[in-house]
Structures are given as structure tokens and as C-alpha cells.
Short mmCIF file of C-alpha atoms in Angstrom, two decimals:
data_model
loop_
_atom_site.label_atom_id
_atom_site.label_comp_id
_atom_site.label_asym_id
_atom_site.label_seq_id
_atom_site.Cartn_x
_atom_site.Cartn_y
_atom_site.Cartn_z
CA MET O 692 0.13 0.29 -0.19
CA PHE O 693 1.34 3.54 -0.65
CA GLU O 694 0.75 6.77 1.01
CA LEU O 695 0.27 9.62 0.25
CA ARG O 696 1.57 13.06 1.93
CA SER O 697 0.96 15.98 -0.13
CA VAL O 698 0.67 18.10 -2.91
CA GLU O 699 1.13 20.85 -4.42
CA ILE O 700 0.04 22.68 -8.72
CA HIS O 701 2.93 24.49 -10.48
CA ASP O 702 2.59 26.20 -13.96
CA GLU O 703 -0.58 27.57 -13.36
CA GLY O 704 -2.24 23.91 -13.40
CA ALA O 705 -0.87 22.44 -15.92
CA HIS O 706 0.85 19.55 -13.39
CA LEU O 707 0.99 18.66 -9.91
CA ALA O 708 3.80 17.37 -7.73
CA VAL O 709 3.11 14.44 -5.11
CA ALA O 710 5.37 13.61 -2.31
CA TRP O 711 4.82 9.84 -0.73
CA ALA O 712 5.58 8.46 2.41
CA ASP O 713 8.49 5.96 0.79
CA GLY O 714 10.29 9.66 -0.14
CA ARG O 715 9.13 9.27 -4.04
CA GLN O 716 8.24 12.65 -5.81
CA THR O 717 6.15 12.00 -8.34
CA ARG O 718 4.53 14.50 -10.95
CA PHE O 719 1.03 14.15 -13.44
CA HIS O 720 0.04 16.95 -15.94
CA ALA O 721 -3.39 17.95 -15.64
CA ILE O 722 -5.03 16.12 -19.40
CA TRP O 723 -2.90 13.32 -18.98
CA LEU O 724 -4.71 13.49 -14.78
CA ARG O 725 -7.88 14.28 -16.35
CA ASP O 726 -7.63 11.54 -19.37
CA ASN O 727 -7.14 8.68 -17.01
CA ALA O 728 -10.71 10.12 -14.65
CA GLN O 729 -11.82 6.82 -13.34
CA GLU O 730 -16.16 8.01 -12.61
CA PRO O 731 -18.12 5.97 -14.44
CA ASP O 732 -19.11 9.04 -17.10
CA THR O 733 -15.21 9.16 -18.25
CA ARG O 734 -15.04 4.83 -17.38
CA ALA O 735 -17.67 2.36 -18.24
CA PRO O 736 -17.86 0.44 -14.48
CA GLY O 737 -17.18 -3.57 -14.84
CA ASN O 738 -14.66 -3.36 -17.97
CA GLY O 739 -13.24 -0.41 -17.76
CA GLN O 740 -13.15 1.09 -21.16
CA ARG O 741 -12.40 4.73 -21.91
CA LEU O 742 -15.77 6.28 -22.63
CA ILE O 743 -14.46 9.39 -23.88
CA THR O 744 -11.91 10.68 -26.77
CA LEU O 745 -9.46 14.10 -26.44
CA GLY O 746 -11.55 16.09 -28.02
CA ASP O 747 -14.41 15.70 -25.26
CA ILE O 748 -12.42 17.12 -22.64
CA ALA O 749 -12.03 20.77 -22.97
CA PRO O 750 -8.51 22.57 -24.85
CA GLY O 751 -6.90 24.03 -22.05
CA THR O 752 -8.01 21.90 -18.87
CA ARG O 753 -5.88 23.06 -15.49
CA ILE O 754 -6.36 21.41 -12.18
CA ALA O 755 -7.90 24.50 -10.17
CA SER O 756 -7.26 22.42 -6.50
CA ALA O 757 -5.84 19.77 -5.35
CA SER O 758 -5.64 17.94 -1.37
CA VAL O 759 -4.61 14.71 -0.25
CA THR O 760 -5.69 11.94 1.76
CA ASN O 761 -3.57 8.79 2.85
CA ASP O 762 -5.49 6.53 0.43
CA ALA O 763 -6.19 8.65 -3.08
CA LEU O 764 -5.83 12.43 -4.71
CA GLU O 765 -8.83 14.34 -4.82
CA VAL O 766 -8.36 17.21 -8.01
CA ARG O 767 -10.87 19.72 -9.10
CA PHE O 768 -10.27 20.34 -13.00
CA ALA O 769 -10.89 23.58 -14.53
CA PRO O 770 -12.08 24.13 -16.42
CA GLU O 771 -15.04 21.58 -16.52
CA ASP O 772 -15.64 22.44 -11.89
CA LYS O 773 -15.98 18.37 -11.10
CA PRO O 774 -13.93 16.77 -8.54
CA ARG O 775 -12.12 13.62 -9.43
CA ARG O 776 -10.12 11.09 -7.36
CA PHE O 777 -7.61 9.19 -7.91
CA PRO O 778 -7.35 6.38 -5.67
CA ALA O 779 -3.03 6.15 -4.02
CA ASN O 780 -2.15 2.60 -5.51
CA TRP O 781 -3.67 3.09 -8.87
CA LEU O 782 -1.87 5.96 -9.05
CA ARG O 783 1.26 5.19 -7.89
CA SER O 784 1.77 1.93 -10.38
CA HIS O 785 1.24 4.18 -13.01
CA ALA O 786 3.60 6.59 -12.75
CA TYR O 787 5.86 8.08 -15.67
CA ASP O 788 7.69 10.65 -14.00
CA THR O 789 10.60 7.79 -14.91
CA VAL O 790 13.71 8.80 -16.73
CA ALA O 791 15.19 4.89 -17.49
CA ALA O 792 18.15 3.96 -19.26
CA PRO O 793 19.22 1.46 -21.91
CA GLY O 794 19.16 -1.72 -21.12
CA ASP O 795 16.54 -0.96 -17.18
CA LEU O 796 14.30 -4.05 -16.56
CA PRO O 797 10.38 -4.30 -16.49
CA ASP O 798 8.84 -3.99 -12.79
CA GLY O 799 7.97 -6.91 -11.82
CA VAL O 800 11.33 -8.30 -12.62
CA GLU O 801 13.73 -10.21 -11.44
CA THR O 802 16.98 -11.35 -13.06
CA TRP O 803 18.85 -14.47 -12.29
CA ASP O 804 22.41 -16.33 -13.27
CA GLY O 805 23.27 -20.46 -12.00
CA ALA O 806 22.46 -19.14 -8.32
CA LEU O 807 19.05 -19.25 -8.59
CA ASP O 808 17.45 -23.00 -6.98
CA ALA O 809 15.29 -24.46 -9.71
CA GLY O 810 13.31 -25.35 -6.78
CA SER O 811 12.14 -22.40 -5.85
CA LEU O 812 10.10 -21.72 -9.05
CA CYS O 813 8.44 -25.46 -9.43
CA GLU O 814 4.72 -26.10 -8.44
CA ASP O 815 2.65 -29.48 -7.82
CA PHE O 816 0.51 -29.87 -10.95
CA THR O 817 -2.23 -31.66 -9.17
CA ARG O 818 -2.17 -28.48 -7.10
CA VAL O 819 -1.76 -25.94 -9.27
CA ALA O 820 -4.98 -27.19 -11.67
CA THR O 821 -7.00 -27.35 -7.83
CA ASP O 822 -5.92 -23.61 -5.78
CA ALA O 823 -5.44 -20.48 -7.34
CA ALA O 824 -3.21 -19.45 -4.86
CA ALA O 825 -0.61 -22.02 -6.03
CA ARG O 826 -1.99 -21.40 -10.11
CA ARG O 827 -1.16 -17.67 -8.81
CA ARG O 828 2.77 -18.39 -7.41
CA TRP O 829 2.56 -20.38 -10.35
CA LEU O 830 2.34 -17.85 -13.38
CA GLY O 831 3.90 -15.30 -10.68
CA HIS O 832 7.34 -17.56 -11.26
CA VAL O 833 7.12 -16.83 -15.03
CA ARG O 834 6.60 -12.89 -15.05
CA ARG O 835 8.79 -12.41 -12.29
CA ALA O 836 11.66 -14.50 -12.85
CA GLY O 837 10.39 -16.00 -17.02
CA PHE O 838 10.57 -19.98 -15.81
CA ALA O 839 9.15 -22.40 -13.80
CA LYS O 840 8.25 -25.36 -13.21
CA LEU O 841 5.59 -28.32 -12.88
CA THR O 842 5.51 -31.65 -10.63
CA GLY O 843 3.95 -34.67 -10.16
CA GLY O 844 1.48 -34.43 -13.83
CA PRO O 845 0.50 -37.46 -15.56
CA VAL O 846 2.87 -39.37 -18.18
CA GLU O 847 0.26 -39.41 -20.52
CA SER O 848 0.51 -38.25 -24.58
CA GLY O 849 -0.82 -34.21 -24.77
CA ALA O 850 -0.15 -33.54 -20.92
CA LEU O 851 1.07 -30.53 -21.90
CA LEU O 852 -1.90 -29.24 -23.37
CA ASP O 853 -3.07 -29.32 -19.82
CA VAL O 854 -0.59 -27.12 -18.73
CA VAL O 855 -1.58 -24.43 -21.08
CA SER O 856 -4.97 -24.78 -20.75
CA GLN O 857 -4.65 -23.19 -16.73
CA PHE O 858 -3.79 -20.13 -17.69
CA GLY O 859 -5.34 -19.54 -21.18
CA PHE O 860 -4.43 -21.16 -24.60
CA VAL O 861 -2.18 -23.26 -27.65
CA ARG O 862 -0.23 -20.94 -30.34
CA GLU O 863 -0.03 -24.00 -33.46
CA THR O 864 2.18 -23.58 -35.86
CA ASN O 865 4.10 -25.31 -38.61
CA TYR O 866 4.79 -28.03 -35.43
CA GLY O 867 0.88 -28.49 -35.09
CA LYS O 868 0.35 -27.57 -31.95
CA TRP O 869 2.75 -29.20 -29.93
CA PHE O 870 5.70 -31.29 -31.31
CA GLU O 871 7.90 -35.15 -30.39
CA VAL O 872 11.66 -33.60 -29.07
CA ARG O 873 12.70 -37.12 -29.86
CA THR O 874 15.62 -38.89 -31.39
CA GLU O 875 14.54 -39.10 -35.33
CA VAL O 876 16.19 -39.76 -38.60
CA ASN O 877 16.80 -37.79 -40.89
CA PRO O 878 15.32 -35.07 -38.70
CA GLU O 879 13.87 -31.48 -40.17
CA ASN O 880 14.97 -30.43 -36.04
CA LEU O 881 18.45 -29.67 -34.80
CA ALA O 882 16.54 -30.86 -31.59
CA TYR O 883 15.29 -34.18 -32.63
CA THR O 884 18.60 -35.24 -32.23
CA GLY O 885 20.74 -35.71 -28.91
CA LEU O 886 23.01 -33.47 -29.58
CA GLY O 887 23.96 -30.87 -27.38
CA LEU O 888 22.16 -27.51 -28.11
CA GLN O 889 23.42 -23.91 -27.61
CA ALA O 890 20.90 -22.41 -24.22
CA HIS O 891 18.63 -20.32 -27.10
CA THR O 892 15.20 -18.84 -27.34
CA ASP O 893 13.02 -21.10 -29.76
CA ASN O 894 11.59 -19.91 -33.32
CA PRO O 895 13.48 -15.96 -33.67
CA TYR O 896 11.94 -16.95 -37.24
CA ARG O 897 8.78 -15.66 -36.46
CA ASP O 898 7.66 -12.56 -36.19
CA PRO O 899 5.46 -12.51 -33.51
CA VAL O 900 8.05 -15.23 -31.67
CA PRO O 901 5.51 -17.18 -29.17
CA THR O 902 6.22 -15.86 -26.19
CA LEU O 903 6.33 -18.79 -23.91
CA GLN O 904 7.56 -22.47 -24.54
CA ILE O 905 5.90 -25.29 -22.71
CA LEU O 906 8.17 -28.48 -22.72
CA TYR O 907 7.11 -32.29 -20.88
CA CYS O 908 8.13 -35.51 -19.66
CA LEU O 909 6.97 -38.42 -20.61
CA GLU O 910 10.06 -40.18 -20.89
CA ASN O 911 14.03 -39.40 -19.39
CA SER O 912 15.56 -42.34 -19.45
CA ALA O 913 19.13 -41.40 -21.42
CA GLU O 914 21.84 -41.31 -19.98
CA GLY O 915 22.45 -36.79 -20.20
CA GLY O 916 19.97 -35.06 -21.49
CA GLU O 917 20.11 -32.08 -19.18
CA SER O 918 18.42 -29.44 -19.47
CA GLN O 919 19.40 -25.97 -18.84
CA VAL O 920 17.97 -22.74 -18.74
CA VAL O 921 19.63 -18.77 -19.25
CA ASP O 922 18.52 -15.51 -18.57
CA GLY O 923 18.76 -13.31 -22.30
CA PHE O 924 18.64 -10.70 -19.29
CA ARG O 925 20.81 -11.44 -16.94
CA ALA O 926 23.82 -12.00 -20.16
CA ALA O 927 22.24 -8.24 -21.50
CA GLN O 928 23.31 -6.79 -18.61
CA ARG O 929 26.57 -8.06 -18.08
CA LEU O 930 27.02 -7.55 -21.57
CA ARG O 931 26.25 -3.59 -21.23
CA ALA O 932 28.02 -3.43 -17.97
CA GLU O 933 30.91 -4.88 -20.01
CA ASP O 934 30.46 -2.65 -23.21
CA ALA O 935 28.10 -0.99 -23.67
CA GLU O 936 28.67 0.52 -27.35
CA GLY O 937 29.20 -3.75 -28.06
CA PHE O 938 25.49 -3.32 -25.93
CA ALA O 939 24.49 -0.87 -28.53
CA LEU O 940 25.18 -2.16 -31.28
CA LEU O 941 23.23 -5.29 -30.58
CA SER O 942 20.09 -3.73 -29.62
CA GLY O 943 20.21 -1.04 -32.02
CA HIS O 944 20.99 -3.05 -35.28
CA CYS O 945 19.01 -6.06 -36.54
CA ALA O 946 19.46 -9.12 -37.44
CA ARG O 947 17.88 -11.61 -38.96
CA PHE O 948 16.73 -15.01 -39.01
CA GLU O 949 15.97 -18.26 -41.44
CA TYR O 950 14.36 -21.42 -41.09
CA ARG O 951 13.62 -24.34 -44.31
CA GLY O 952 11.98 -27.26 -42.97
CA THR O 953 9.73 -29.12 -45.43
CA GLY O 954 9.27 -27.68 -48.65
CA ASP O 955 6.62 -25.67 -47.88
CA VAL O 956 8.17 -23.84 -44.77
CA HIS O 957 9.97 -20.26 -45.11
CA LEU O 958 9.77 -17.88 -41.86
CA THR O 959 12.25 -15.02 -41.89
CA SER O 960 12.42 -12.63 -39.43
CA ARG O 961 14.42 -9.09 -39.18
CA LYS O 962 14.98 -8.54 -35.47
CA PRO O 963 17.78 -6.92 -32.68
CA MET O 964 18.66 -9.45 -31.02
CA ILE O 965 18.10 -7.37 -27.58
CA GLU O 966 15.32 -5.68 -27.99
CA LEU O 967 14.70 -2.09 -26.28
CA ASP O 968 10.98 -0.58 -25.77
CA PRO O 969 10.92 3.33 -27.08
CA ASP O 970 12.57 4.20 -22.88
CA GLY O 971 14.90 1.77 -23.33
CA ARG O 972 13.72 -0.75 -21.06
CA LEU O 973 14.94 -4.91 -22.20
CA THR O 974 11.18 -6.13 -23.52
CA GLY O 975 13.07 -9.30 -25.66
CA ILE O 976 15.72 -11.61 -26.73
CA ARG O 977 16.13 -13.14 -29.38
CA PHE O 978 19.58 -16.15 -29.62
CA ASN O 979 20.30 -18.44 -31.86
CA ASN O 980 22.76 -19.67 -33.99
CA ARG O 981 21.49 -22.35 -36.17
CA SER O 982 18.23 -19.52 -36.85
CA ALA O 983 20.97 -17.34 -37.64
CA ALA O 984 20.45 -16.01 -41.67
CA PRO O 985 23.58 -13.37 -42.71
CA VAL O 986 23.71 -9.82 -41.04
CA THR O 987 23.13 -7.18 -43.27
CA ASP O 988 21.93 -4.44 -41.17
CA VAL O 989 24.67 -3.43 -39.70
CA PRO O 990 27.00 -0.54 -41.27
CA PHE O 991 30.55 -1.26 -43.21
CA GLU O 992 32.22 -0.04 -40.49
CA LYS O 993 30.88 -1.61 -37.39
CA MET O 994 30.55 -4.90 -38.76
CA GLU O 995 33.85 -5.88 -36.64
CA GLN O 996 32.51 -4.99 -33.67
CA TYR O 997 29.19 -5.93 -33.89
CA TYR O 998 30.76 -9.45 -34.16
CA PHE O 999 32.97 -9.18 -31.53
CA ALA O 1000 29.24 -8.28 -29.45
CA TYR O 1001 27.65 -10.58 -31.12
CA ARG O 1002 30.51 -13.11 -30.08
CA ARG O 1003 31.08 -11.95 -26.11
CA LEU O 1004 26.77 -12.38 -25.58
CA GLY O 1005 27.46 -16.03 -26.97
CA GLU O 1006 30.21 -16.50 -24.44
CA ILE O 1007 28.37 -15.22 -21.87
CA ILE O 1008 25.33 -17.31 -22.43
CA ASP O 1009 27.51 -20.62 -22.31
CA ASP O 1010 28.98 -19.17 -19.43
CA PRO O 1011 27.87 -21.60 -16.80
CA ALA O 1012 28.32 -19.63 -13.99
CA MET O 1013 24.55 -18.29 -16.27
CA ALA O 1014 23.13 -21.97 -16.35
CA VAL O 1015 20.92 -23.82 -14.53
CA GLY O 1016 20.07 -27.10 -15.00
CA PHE O 1017 17.58 -29.83 -14.08
CA LYS O 1018 17.30 -33.79 -15.90
CA LEU O 1019 13.21 -33.56 -16.00
CA ALA O 1020 11.30 -37.28 -14.97
CA PRO O 1021 8.21 -38.55 -16.07
CA GLY O 1022 5.62 -35.88 -15.63
CA GLU O 1023 7.35 -33.51 -15.13
CA SER O 1024 7.77 -29.43 -17.40
CA PHE O 1025 9.07 -26.44 -17.37
CA ILE O 1026 7.05 -23.45 -18.88
CA VAL O 1027 10.44 -20.32 -20.32
CA ASP O 1028 9.58 -16.62 -21.47
CA ASN O 1029 10.26 -17.01 -24.64
CA THR O 1030 11.48 -13.12 -25.72
CA ARG O 1031 13.52 -13.32 -22.01
CA VAL O 1032 15.02 -17.04 -20.66
CA LEU O 1033 17.09 -18.77 -23.28
CA HIS O 1034 16.47 -22.74 -23.55
CA GLY O 1035 19.20 -25.86 -23.78
CA ARG O 1036 20.38 -29.29 -23.22
CA THR O 1037 23.03 -31.37 -22.80
CA GLY O 1038 23.87 -34.18 -25.28
CA TYR O 1039 22.41 -37.39 -24.77
CA ALA O 1040 22.98 -41.09 -26.05
CA ALA O 1041 20.80 -42.41 -28.16
CA THR O 1042 21.14 -46.45 -27.20
CA GLY O 1043 20.73 -47.61 -24.07
CA GLY O 1044 18.27 -45.53 -23.07
CA SER O 1045 15.08 -42.59 -24.31
CA ARG O 1046 14.45 -39.23 -23.66
CA TRP O 1047 11.09 -38.16 -25.13
CA LEU O 1048 9.66 -34.14 -24.56
CA GLN O 1049 6.38 -32.72 -25.99
CA GLY O 1050 6.55 -29.03 -26.67
CA CYS O 1051 4.21 -26.46 -27.54
CA TYR O 1052 3.70 -22.73 -27.64
CA ALA O 1053 1.48 -20.58 -25.83
CA ASP O 1054 1.36 -16.18 -25.90
CA ARG O 1055 1.92 -14.05 -22.85
CA ASP O 1056 -1.03 -12.38 -22.15
CA GLY O 1057 -3.27 -15.04 -21.92
CA LEU O 1058 -1.00 -15.96 -18.62
CA TYR O 1059 -0.91 -12.26 -17.54
CA SER O 1060 -4.17 -11.79 -17.68
CA THR O 1061 -5.08 -15.24 -16.02
CA LEU O 1062 -2.75 -13.76 -12.82
CA GLY O 1063 -3.91 -10.25 -13.74
CA VAL O 1064 -7.21 -11.84 -12.19
CA LEU O 1065 -6.16 -14.54 -9.34
CA GLU O 1066 -4.49 -11.44 -7.84
CA LYS O 1067 -7.21 -9.28 -7.82
CA GLY O 1068 -9.00 -11.75 -6.24
CA ALA O 1069 -6.81 -12.42 -4.03
CA ALA O 1070 -6.67 -8.82 -3.32
#
């Protein structure tokens, strides 16, 4: 809970500044406040959709008066001359008076490295399916850390669809609703071999890229085949700390990715390896050496330096200190935010045991929607 302490009106009512009990100060413009008023004549009760356009707000709207209580800011606007109430928690969560540096993290995100205990991000399949608090914890792990595990699931083909049904819907691709991850003869993808796989994000050649991936274990008696995950945001932070200019090159120029599978599939995309939003915050990582196409969007005089940064990012991702490893047992699964967390595996023997995982994709907006409903219900 956030507590307001005081408010001051500035620039003849064009904006105000509020002081918070924790020492932070934030500013809000009159037009922004009026546009975001919460009363029923501005926002529809129930769904919260806006009922007005900017054209319905008088030009030159100003703040005539403002006062605070512990839990709300009361504002009267001119020429409207009608009071509007902004709850303190709502106002703080929507504050925009901040300046982000390139590579800053989104709100609510925490990075990690190989010291992370994967068990701390683990929940039980049955409890997640039946208990809202367990489901809220599990989905909260994904939002905060970009990764979570489930144990105790049924050992049956297609059970991974039950995982997705806890928060959203499967995103079907050319691989189908789900795909098999086990050794094949003449595979269309290297994931279907016993080779080790460098930590990577999946499907960087798609636009938009699938934002979530689920891998579900049905058999895992082969020697090797340990799953590994790496926090791409932590890797990007390390690169920025070592080489700010290299970070700027990887985030400021597009890489290209391509996939040619069966004869009817040819997918391409053009995106930076490190994606930032307009404010400079990290929003995504695309890293997959197997699907990298020739880079053609970097100026000649910067290409060598770009490749130096590209190599260094790969070295950071490959650093054993960055990876969290675990061997899935039948009925266990994990989910990753595919725009952030890279996954890979150690090699495994194609004889003397078996390894059978099933994978599928889903979209993060459904997960965040479900989590938002659960959090609101628990408030």
C-alpha cells in the first residue's frame, strides 16, 4: 500500500507534484489526469473501457485545486469544475515521471544466474490445477523470473495441453499443436537429435515470436539430456556492463533469422538480438545460432565490432555460471518466457535409454491476464 503525503500545483495548473511517504516524488499533467479519471462518466463500470475521447476534454484543461488523503488524490479541473478521485495505489502504479537507462528492467522482473535454486520456482501439477493460490504462485514465477517448473503431472501424451489450459491457449504453428522432442532419422530440426543444444530462444524467425514455450517430459532414461535455462536479461546486463557500445550495437541494429523446414515452410524475421522499448527497457532477447541468417543491417564500419559483441554475448550465455540445470523426470515440465529465457540441453546417448519430451507454444498475454484475475481475487 502506498501513502500520499502532499501535493503541489505547478505551472498555473498545467501539472501537479505529489510526495509519497516512502520519499519518492512524482509529477502528473492535468490532461493526463483528466483523460485517466476513473469515474463512471469517463470509464465504463465493470470493463473499465474509456467512454470519452480527447476531443471531449476541454482544450486548456487545468488543475484548479488538489488535495490528498492517505489513500487518494482529489483533483478539481477547470473549466469542468468537477472533482475527480485517484486512488493512491492506482496513481503510484501508473506513475510515468521516470527516466529509464538503456537496458533497465521492466517493472516486477528479477534476473538470476546459475545460483538460482530451480526448486524455488516449482509447483505441483495437481495443486496448480485445483488451488488458485498455487496457480497464482506458479504464474507469478513466470512473470518475475521468466521460468517455472511443474512436478507430479500425468505421464501421458498430450498432457502438456493441460498445462497451457491453466492460463490460456496453445499457439499452433507449422509444428502442430505440439511437437515431439526425441531422436529421429533425418530430422527436420536439430532438436530431434541427441546432440547437445546451446541455450537459445525458440522460433526467432517468426514475427511475432511465440512468447511462451512448454516442455513436458514423458520418458528420460537416456544418459545425459539435462535441461538448462539461462536468463537472457541477465546476460544482456552483463554485456552492457562490460561493453556499453557493443550492447548498443546489438540492440540498435537488426539481426536476421531464417528457417526452411519441409518444402512448404520458409520463415524469416528481422529483429535486434537485444530488444528495447522506446524508453530503453529490455523487452526481448532473440538468440539462436542454428537459425541465424546473414546479418545485412549493420554498417560496414561497425560490422567487426558488432561481431565482437555478438561473440561476447554468446560467451556470456555459454558461461556455466549463468545456467540452471535439471533433469526432468516423467510427469515434470517447465515453462519459459521465450522472449527472455534461453533453454538448451546437454547431449544424450541415442542408445541405452530413451528421452521423450513434448513441447508446445502459448502466448504470454493469456498468462498475464489469468494472473491479473487471480491477483485481483486475492486482494
